[in-house]
PDB file of C-alpha atoms in Angstrom:
ATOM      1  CA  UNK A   1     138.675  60.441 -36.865  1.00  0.00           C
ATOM      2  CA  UNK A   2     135.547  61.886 -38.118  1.00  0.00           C
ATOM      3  CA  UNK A   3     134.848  62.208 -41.641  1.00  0.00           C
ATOM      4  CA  UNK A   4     134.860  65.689 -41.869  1.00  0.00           C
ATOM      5  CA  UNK A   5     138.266  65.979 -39.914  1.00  0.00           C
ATOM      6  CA  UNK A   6     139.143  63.106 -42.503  1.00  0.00           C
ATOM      7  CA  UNK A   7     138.308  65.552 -45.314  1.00  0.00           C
ATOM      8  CA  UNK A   8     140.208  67.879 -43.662  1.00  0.00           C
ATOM      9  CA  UNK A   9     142.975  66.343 -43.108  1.00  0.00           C
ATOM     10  CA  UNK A  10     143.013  65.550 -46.585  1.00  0.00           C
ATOM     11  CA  UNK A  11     142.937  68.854 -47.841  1.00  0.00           C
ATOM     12  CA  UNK A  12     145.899  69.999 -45.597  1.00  0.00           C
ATOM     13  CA  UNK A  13     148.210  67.254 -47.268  1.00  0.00           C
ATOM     14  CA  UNK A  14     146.834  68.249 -50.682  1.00  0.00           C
ATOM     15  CA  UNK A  15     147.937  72.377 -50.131  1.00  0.00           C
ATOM     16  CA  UNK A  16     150.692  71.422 -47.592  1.00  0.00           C
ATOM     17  CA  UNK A  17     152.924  69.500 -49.369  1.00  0.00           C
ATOM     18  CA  UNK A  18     155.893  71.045 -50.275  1.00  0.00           C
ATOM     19  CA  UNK A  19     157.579  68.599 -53.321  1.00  0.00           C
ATOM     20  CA  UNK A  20     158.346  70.046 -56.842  1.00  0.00           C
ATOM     21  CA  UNK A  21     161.192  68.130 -57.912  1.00  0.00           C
ATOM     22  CA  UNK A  22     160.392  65.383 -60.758  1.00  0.00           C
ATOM     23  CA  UNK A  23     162.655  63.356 -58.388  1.00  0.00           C
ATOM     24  CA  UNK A  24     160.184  63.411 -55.472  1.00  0.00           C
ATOM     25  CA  UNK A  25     157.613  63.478 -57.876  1.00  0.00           C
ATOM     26  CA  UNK A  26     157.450  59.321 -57.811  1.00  0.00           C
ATOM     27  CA  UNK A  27     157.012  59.754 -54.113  1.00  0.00           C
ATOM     28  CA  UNK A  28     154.762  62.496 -53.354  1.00  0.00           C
ATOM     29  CA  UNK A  29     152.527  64.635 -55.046  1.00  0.00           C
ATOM     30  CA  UNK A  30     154.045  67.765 -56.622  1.00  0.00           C
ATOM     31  CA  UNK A  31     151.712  71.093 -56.164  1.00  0.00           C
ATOM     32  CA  UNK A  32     151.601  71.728 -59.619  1.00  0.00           C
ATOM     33  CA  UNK A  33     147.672  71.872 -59.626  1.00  0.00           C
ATOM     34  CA  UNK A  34     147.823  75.404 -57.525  1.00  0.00           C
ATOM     35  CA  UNK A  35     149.972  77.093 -59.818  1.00  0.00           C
ATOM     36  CA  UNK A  36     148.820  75.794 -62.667  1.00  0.00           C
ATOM     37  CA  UNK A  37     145.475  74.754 -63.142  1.00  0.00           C
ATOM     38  CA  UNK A  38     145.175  73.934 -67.512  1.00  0.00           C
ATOM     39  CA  UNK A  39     144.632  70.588 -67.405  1.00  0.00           C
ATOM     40  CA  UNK A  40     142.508  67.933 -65.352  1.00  0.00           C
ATOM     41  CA  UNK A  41     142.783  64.310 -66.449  1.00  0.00           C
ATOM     42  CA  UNK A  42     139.906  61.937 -65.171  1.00  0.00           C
ATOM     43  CA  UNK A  43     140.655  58.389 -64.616  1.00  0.00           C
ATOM     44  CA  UNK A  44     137.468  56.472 -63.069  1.00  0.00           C
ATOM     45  CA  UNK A  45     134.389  54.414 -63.642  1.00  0.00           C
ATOM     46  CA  UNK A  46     130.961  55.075 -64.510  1.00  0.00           C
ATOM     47  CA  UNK A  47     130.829  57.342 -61.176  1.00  0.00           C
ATOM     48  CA  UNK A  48     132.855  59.299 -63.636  1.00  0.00           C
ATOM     49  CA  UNK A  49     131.090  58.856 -67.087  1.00  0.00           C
ATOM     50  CA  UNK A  50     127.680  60.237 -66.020  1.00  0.00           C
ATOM     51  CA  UNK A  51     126.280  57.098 -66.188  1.00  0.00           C
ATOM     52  CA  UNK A  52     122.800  56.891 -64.812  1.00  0.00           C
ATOM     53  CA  UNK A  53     121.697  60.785 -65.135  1.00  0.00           C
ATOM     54  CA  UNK A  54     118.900  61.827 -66.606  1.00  0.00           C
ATOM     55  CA  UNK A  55     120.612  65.229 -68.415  1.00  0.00           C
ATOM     56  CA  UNK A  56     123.789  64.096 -69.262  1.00  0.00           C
ATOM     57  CA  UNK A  57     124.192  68.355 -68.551  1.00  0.00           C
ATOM     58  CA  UNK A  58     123.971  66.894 -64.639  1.00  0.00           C
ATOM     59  CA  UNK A  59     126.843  64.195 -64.933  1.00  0.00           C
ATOM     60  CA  UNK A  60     130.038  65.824 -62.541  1.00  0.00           C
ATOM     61  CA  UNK A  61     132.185  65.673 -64.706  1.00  0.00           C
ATOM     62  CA  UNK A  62     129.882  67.628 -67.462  1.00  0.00           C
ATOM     63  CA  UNK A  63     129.648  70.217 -64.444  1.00  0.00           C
ATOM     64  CA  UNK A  64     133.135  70.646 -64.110  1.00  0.00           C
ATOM     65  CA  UNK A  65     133.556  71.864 -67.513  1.00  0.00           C
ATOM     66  CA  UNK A  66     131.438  74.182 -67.060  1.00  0.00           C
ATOM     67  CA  UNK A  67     132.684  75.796 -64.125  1.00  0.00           C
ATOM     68  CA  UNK A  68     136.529  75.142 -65.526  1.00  0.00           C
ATOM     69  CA  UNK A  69     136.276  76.705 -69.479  1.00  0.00           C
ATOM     70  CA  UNK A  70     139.698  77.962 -68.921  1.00  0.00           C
ATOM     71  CA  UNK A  71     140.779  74.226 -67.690  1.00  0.00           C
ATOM     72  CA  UNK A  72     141.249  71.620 -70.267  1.00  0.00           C
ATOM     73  CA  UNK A  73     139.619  68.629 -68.980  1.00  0.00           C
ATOM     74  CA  UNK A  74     140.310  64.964 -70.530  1.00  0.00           C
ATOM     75  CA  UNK A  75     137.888  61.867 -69.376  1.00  0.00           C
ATOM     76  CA  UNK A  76     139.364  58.685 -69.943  1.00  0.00           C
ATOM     77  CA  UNK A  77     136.729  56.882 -67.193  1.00  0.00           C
ATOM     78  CA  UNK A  78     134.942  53.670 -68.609  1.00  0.00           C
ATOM     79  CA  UNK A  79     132.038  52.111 -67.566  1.00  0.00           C
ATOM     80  CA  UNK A  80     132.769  49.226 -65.597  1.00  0.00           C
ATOM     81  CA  UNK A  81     136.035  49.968 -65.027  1.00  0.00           C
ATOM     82  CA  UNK A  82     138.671  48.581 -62.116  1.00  0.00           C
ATOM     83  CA  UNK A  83     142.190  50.029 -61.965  1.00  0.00           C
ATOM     84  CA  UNK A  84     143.639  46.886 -63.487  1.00  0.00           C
ATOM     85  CA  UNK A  85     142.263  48.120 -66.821  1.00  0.00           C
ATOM     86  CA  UNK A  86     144.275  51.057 -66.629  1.00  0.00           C
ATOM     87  CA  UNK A  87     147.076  48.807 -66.154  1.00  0.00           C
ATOM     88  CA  UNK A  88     148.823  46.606 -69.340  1.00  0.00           C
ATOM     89  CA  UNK A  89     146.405  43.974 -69.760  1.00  0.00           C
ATOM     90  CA  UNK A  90     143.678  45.580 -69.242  1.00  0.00           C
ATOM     91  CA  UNK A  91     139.988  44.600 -70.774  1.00  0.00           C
ATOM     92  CA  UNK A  92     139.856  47.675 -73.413  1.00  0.00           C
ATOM     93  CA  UNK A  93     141.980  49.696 -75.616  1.00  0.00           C
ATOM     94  CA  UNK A  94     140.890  53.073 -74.084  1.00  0.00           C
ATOM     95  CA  UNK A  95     141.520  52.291 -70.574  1.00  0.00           C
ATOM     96  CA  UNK A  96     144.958  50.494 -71.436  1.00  0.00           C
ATOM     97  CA  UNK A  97     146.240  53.278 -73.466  1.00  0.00           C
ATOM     98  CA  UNK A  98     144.755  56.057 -70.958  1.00  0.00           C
ATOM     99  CA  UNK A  99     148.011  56.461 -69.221  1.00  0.00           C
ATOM    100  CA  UNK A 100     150.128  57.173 -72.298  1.00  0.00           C
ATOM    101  CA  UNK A 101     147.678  59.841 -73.618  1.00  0.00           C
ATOM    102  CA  UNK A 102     148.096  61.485 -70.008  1.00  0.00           C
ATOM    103  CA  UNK A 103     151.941  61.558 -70.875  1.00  0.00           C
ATOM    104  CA  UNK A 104     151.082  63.568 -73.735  1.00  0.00           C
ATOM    105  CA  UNK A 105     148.315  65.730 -71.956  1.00  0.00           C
ATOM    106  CA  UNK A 106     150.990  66.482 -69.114  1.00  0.00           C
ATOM    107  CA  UNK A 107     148.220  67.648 -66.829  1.00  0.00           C
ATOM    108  CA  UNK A 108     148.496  69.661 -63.615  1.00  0.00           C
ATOM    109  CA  UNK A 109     146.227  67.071 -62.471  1.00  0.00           C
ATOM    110  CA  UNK A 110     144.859  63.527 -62.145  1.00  0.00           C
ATOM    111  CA  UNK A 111     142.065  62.390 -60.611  1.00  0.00           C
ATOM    112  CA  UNK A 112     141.512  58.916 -59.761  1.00  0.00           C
ATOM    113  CA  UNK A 113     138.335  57.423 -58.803  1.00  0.00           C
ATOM    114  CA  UNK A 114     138.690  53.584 -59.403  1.00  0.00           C
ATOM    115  CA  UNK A 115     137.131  50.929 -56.511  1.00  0.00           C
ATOM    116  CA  UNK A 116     133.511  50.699 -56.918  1.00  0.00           C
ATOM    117  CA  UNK A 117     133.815  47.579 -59.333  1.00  0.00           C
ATOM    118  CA  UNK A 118     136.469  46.030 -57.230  1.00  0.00           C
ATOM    119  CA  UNK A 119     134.121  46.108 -54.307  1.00  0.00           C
ATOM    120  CA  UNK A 120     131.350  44.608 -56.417  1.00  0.00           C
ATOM    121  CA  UNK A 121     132.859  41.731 -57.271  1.00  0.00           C
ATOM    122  CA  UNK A 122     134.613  41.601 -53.860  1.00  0.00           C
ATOM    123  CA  UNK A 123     138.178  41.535 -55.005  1.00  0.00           C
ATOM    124  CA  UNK A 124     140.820  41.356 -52.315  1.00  0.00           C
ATOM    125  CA  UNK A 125     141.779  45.097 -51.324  1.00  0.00           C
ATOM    126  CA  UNK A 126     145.350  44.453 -50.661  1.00  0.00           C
ATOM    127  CA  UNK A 127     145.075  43.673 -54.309  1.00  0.00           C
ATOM    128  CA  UNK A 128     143.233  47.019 -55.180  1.00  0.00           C
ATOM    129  CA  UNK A 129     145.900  48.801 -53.108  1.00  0.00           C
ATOM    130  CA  UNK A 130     148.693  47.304 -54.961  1.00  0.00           C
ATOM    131  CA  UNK A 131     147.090  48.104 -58.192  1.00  0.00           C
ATOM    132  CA  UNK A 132     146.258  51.370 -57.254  1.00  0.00           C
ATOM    133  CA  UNK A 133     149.711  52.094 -56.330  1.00  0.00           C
ATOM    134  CA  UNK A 134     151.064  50.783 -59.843  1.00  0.00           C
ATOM    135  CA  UNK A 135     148.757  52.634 -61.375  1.00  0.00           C
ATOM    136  CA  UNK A 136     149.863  55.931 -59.362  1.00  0.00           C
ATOM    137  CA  UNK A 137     153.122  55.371 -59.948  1.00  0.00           C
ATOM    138  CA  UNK A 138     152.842  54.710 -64.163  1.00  0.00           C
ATOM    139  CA  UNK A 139     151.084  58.062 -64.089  1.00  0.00           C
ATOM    140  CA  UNK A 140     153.995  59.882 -62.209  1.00  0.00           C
ATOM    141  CA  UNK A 141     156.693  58.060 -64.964  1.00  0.00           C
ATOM    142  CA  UNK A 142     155.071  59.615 -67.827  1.00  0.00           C
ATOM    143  CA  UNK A 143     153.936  62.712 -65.721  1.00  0.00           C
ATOM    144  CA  UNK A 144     156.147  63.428 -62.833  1.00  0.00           C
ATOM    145  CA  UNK A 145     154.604  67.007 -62.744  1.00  0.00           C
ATOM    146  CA  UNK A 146     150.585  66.139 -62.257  1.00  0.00           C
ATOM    147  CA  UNK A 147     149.164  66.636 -58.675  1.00  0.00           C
ATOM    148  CA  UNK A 148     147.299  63.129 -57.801  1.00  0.00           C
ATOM    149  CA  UNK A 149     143.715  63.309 -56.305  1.00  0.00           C
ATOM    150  CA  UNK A 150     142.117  60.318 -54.765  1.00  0.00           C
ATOM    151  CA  UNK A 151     138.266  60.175 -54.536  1.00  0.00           C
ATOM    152  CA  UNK A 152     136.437  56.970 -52.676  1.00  0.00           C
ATOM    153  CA  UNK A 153     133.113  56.899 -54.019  1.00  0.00           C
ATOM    154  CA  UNK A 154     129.388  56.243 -52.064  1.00  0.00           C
ATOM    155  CA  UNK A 155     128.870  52.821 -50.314  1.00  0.00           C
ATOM    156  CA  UNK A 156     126.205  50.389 -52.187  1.00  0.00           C
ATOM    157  CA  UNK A 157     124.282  47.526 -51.452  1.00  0.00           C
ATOM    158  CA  UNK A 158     124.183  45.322 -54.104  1.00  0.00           C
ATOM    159  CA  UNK A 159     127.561  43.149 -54.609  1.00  0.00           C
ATOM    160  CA  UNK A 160     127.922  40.299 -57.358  1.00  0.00           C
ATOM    161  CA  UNK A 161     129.299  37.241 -54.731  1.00  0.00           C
ATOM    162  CA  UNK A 162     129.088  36.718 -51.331  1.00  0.00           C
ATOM    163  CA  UNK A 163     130.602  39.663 -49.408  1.00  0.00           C
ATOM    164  CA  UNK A 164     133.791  39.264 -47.686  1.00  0.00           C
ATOM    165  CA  UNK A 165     135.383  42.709 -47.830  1.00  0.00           C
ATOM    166  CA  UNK A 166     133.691  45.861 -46.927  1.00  0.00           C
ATOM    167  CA  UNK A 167     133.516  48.991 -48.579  1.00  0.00           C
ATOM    168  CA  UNK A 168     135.516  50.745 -45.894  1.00  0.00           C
ATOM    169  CA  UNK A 169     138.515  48.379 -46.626  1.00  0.00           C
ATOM    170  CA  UNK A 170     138.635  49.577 -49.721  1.00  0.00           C
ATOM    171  CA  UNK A 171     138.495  53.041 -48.919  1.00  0.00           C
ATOM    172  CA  UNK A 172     140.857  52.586 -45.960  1.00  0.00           C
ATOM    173  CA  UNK A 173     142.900  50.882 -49.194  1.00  0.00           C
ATOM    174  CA  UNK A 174     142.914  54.654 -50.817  1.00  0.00           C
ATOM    175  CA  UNK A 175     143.177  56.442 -47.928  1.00  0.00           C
ATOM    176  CA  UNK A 176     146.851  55.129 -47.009  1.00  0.00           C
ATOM    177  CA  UNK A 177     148.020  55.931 -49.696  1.00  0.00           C
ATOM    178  CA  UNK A 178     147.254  59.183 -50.302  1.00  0.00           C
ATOM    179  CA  UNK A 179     148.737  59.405 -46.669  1.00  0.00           C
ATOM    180  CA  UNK A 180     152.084  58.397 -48.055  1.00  0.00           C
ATOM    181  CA  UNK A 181     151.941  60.184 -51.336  1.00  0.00           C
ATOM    182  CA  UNK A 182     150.452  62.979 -49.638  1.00  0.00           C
ATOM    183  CA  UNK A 183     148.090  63.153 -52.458  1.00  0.00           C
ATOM    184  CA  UNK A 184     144.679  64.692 -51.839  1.00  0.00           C
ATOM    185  CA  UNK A 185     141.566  62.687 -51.197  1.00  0.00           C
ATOM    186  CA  UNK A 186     138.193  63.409 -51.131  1.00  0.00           C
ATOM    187  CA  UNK A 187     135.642  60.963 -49.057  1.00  0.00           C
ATOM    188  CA  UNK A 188     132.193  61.375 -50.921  1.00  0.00           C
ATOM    189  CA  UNK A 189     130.895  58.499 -48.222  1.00  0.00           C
ATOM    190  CA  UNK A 190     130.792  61.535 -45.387  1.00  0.00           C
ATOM    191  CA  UNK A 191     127.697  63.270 -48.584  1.00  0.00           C
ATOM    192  CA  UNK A 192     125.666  59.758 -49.486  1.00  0.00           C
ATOM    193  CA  UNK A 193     123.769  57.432 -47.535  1.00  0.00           C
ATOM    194  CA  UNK A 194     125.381  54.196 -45.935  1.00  0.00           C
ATOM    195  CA  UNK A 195     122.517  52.365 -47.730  1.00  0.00           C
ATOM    196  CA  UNK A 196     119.660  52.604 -50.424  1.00  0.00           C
ATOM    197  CA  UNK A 197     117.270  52.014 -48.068  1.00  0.00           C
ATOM    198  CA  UNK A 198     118.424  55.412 -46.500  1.00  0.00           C
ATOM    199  CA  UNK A 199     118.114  57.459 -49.627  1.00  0.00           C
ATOM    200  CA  UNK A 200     114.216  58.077 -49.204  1.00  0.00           C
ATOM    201  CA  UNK A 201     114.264  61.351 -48.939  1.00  0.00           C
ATOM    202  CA  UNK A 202     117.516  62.297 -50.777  1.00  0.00           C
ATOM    203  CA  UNK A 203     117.541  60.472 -53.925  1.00  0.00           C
ATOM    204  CA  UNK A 204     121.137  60.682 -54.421  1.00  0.00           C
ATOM    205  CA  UNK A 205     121.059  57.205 -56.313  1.00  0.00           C
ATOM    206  CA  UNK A 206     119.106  55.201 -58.952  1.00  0.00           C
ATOM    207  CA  UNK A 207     116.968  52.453 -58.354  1.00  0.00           C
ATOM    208  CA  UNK A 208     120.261  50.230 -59.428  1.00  0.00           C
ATOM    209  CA  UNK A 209     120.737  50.968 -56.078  1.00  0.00           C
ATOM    210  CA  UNK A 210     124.624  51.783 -57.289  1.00  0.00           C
ATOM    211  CA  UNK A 211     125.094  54.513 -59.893  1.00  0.00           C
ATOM    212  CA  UNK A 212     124.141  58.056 -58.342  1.00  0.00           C
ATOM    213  CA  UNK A 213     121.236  60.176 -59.924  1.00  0.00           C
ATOM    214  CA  UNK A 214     121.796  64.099 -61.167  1.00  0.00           C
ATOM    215  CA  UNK A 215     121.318  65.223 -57.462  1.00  0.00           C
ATOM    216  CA  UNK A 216     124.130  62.548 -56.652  1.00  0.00           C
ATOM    217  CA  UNK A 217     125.787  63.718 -59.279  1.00  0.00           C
ATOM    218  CA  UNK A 218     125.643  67.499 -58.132  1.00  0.00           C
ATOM    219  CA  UNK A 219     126.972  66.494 -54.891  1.00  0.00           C
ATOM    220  CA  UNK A 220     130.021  65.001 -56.166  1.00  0.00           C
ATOM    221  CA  UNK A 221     130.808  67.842 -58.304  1.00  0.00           C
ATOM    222  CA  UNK A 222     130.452  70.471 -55.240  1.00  0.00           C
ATOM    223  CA  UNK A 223     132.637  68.380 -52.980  1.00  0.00           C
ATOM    224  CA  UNK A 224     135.574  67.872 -55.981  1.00  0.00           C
ATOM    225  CA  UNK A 225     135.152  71.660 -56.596  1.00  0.00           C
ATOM    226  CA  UNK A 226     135.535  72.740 -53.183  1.00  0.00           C
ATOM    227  CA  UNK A 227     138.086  70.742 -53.023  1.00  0.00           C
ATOM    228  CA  UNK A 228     140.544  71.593 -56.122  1.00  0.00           C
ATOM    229  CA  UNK A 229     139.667  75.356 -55.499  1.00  0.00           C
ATOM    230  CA  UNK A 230     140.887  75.095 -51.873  1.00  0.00           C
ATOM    231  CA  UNK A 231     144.386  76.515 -53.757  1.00  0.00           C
TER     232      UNK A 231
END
């Protein structure tokens, strides 16, 4: 499959499904988000933070506001970030505690992008799945109402060991299961180069050779809006 059908694909499951119970809330996505669109919670990395931008105006997520006034929109991404920080026993407070404040926020939605730091230091993706299914599923106890939205960040060069996994494991990882919680997902690899080398002309990313630049950043903010508006 194509990327694009991919996306697209991915966007049918997001407006298609058809679960509102809180019952079937723990096993697919409710459609809460396109009735109700007051709250976005942000769970993520420093893709997430605006890390790397020049006008911290030009981080995504600063964008989104923006666009959303009438949206209340909480960030509870940290720097360096994997999902077993959102998890109990996680490295910091913040990212520990992030899934009870989204039981108080109750948001219509929650948007996960969590994986870049896993691939860096190359940790096992049938590990990052399993996480990333806990994780899912905490948020859905406290929240059985919030629509879930996957994103699988750009690929990157640089890794901290010897490579063993790719990043299309890990994104195959996220992929399945927003296949079986028929979550929505948005594949920002189909928008950014497969390497630095091929960013010449784009500049999409620092010279980190990870962390995207305020172009990169715009183009992650028009593919999660044209996504979420899509209902």
């Amino acid at each position: 499959m194509s990327p694009l059908a991919a996306l697209a694909a991915a966007i049918t499951v997001l407006l298609g499904s058809t679960a509102t119970s809180t019952a079937a809330a723990t096993t697919t996505s409710p459609l809460t988000w396109c009735s109700s669109k007051s709250t976005m919670d942000i769970v993520g990395d420093s893709g997430a933070t605006g890390y790397g931008v020049v006008d911290p105006h030009n981080g995504w997520v600063a964008k989104m506001r923006l666009a959303m006034p009438n949206t209340r929109i909480n960030n509870y991404a940290h720097d360096g970030a994997m999902v077993s920080d959102f998890l109990p026993g996680g490295r910091w407070p913040d990212t520990t505690d992030a899934v009870r404040r989204i039981g108080v926020d109750q948001p219509s939605l929650v948007f996960i992008e969590l994986g870049g730091n896993e691939y860096y230091i190359d940790r096992d993706p049938a590990q990052y799945k399993a996480n990333l299914e806990t994780l899912t599923q905490n948020i859905w106890q406290v929240s059985p109402r919030s629509t879930i939205v996957y994103e699988t960040i750009w690929p990157f060069d640089p890794r901290q060991s010897t490579s063993m996994h790719s990043w299309d494991e890990y994104g195959a990882a996220m992929q399945q299961l927003a296949v079986e919680y028929s979550a929505g997902w948005i594949d920002l690899r189909q928008f950014f180069p497969p390497h630095y080398a091929d960013d010449t002309y784009t500049h999409l990313l620092n010279t980190d050779q990870i962390h995207p630049t305020d172009a990169g950043n715009v183009v992650e903010y028009t593919a999660v809006l044209n996504i979420i508006n899509r209902c």
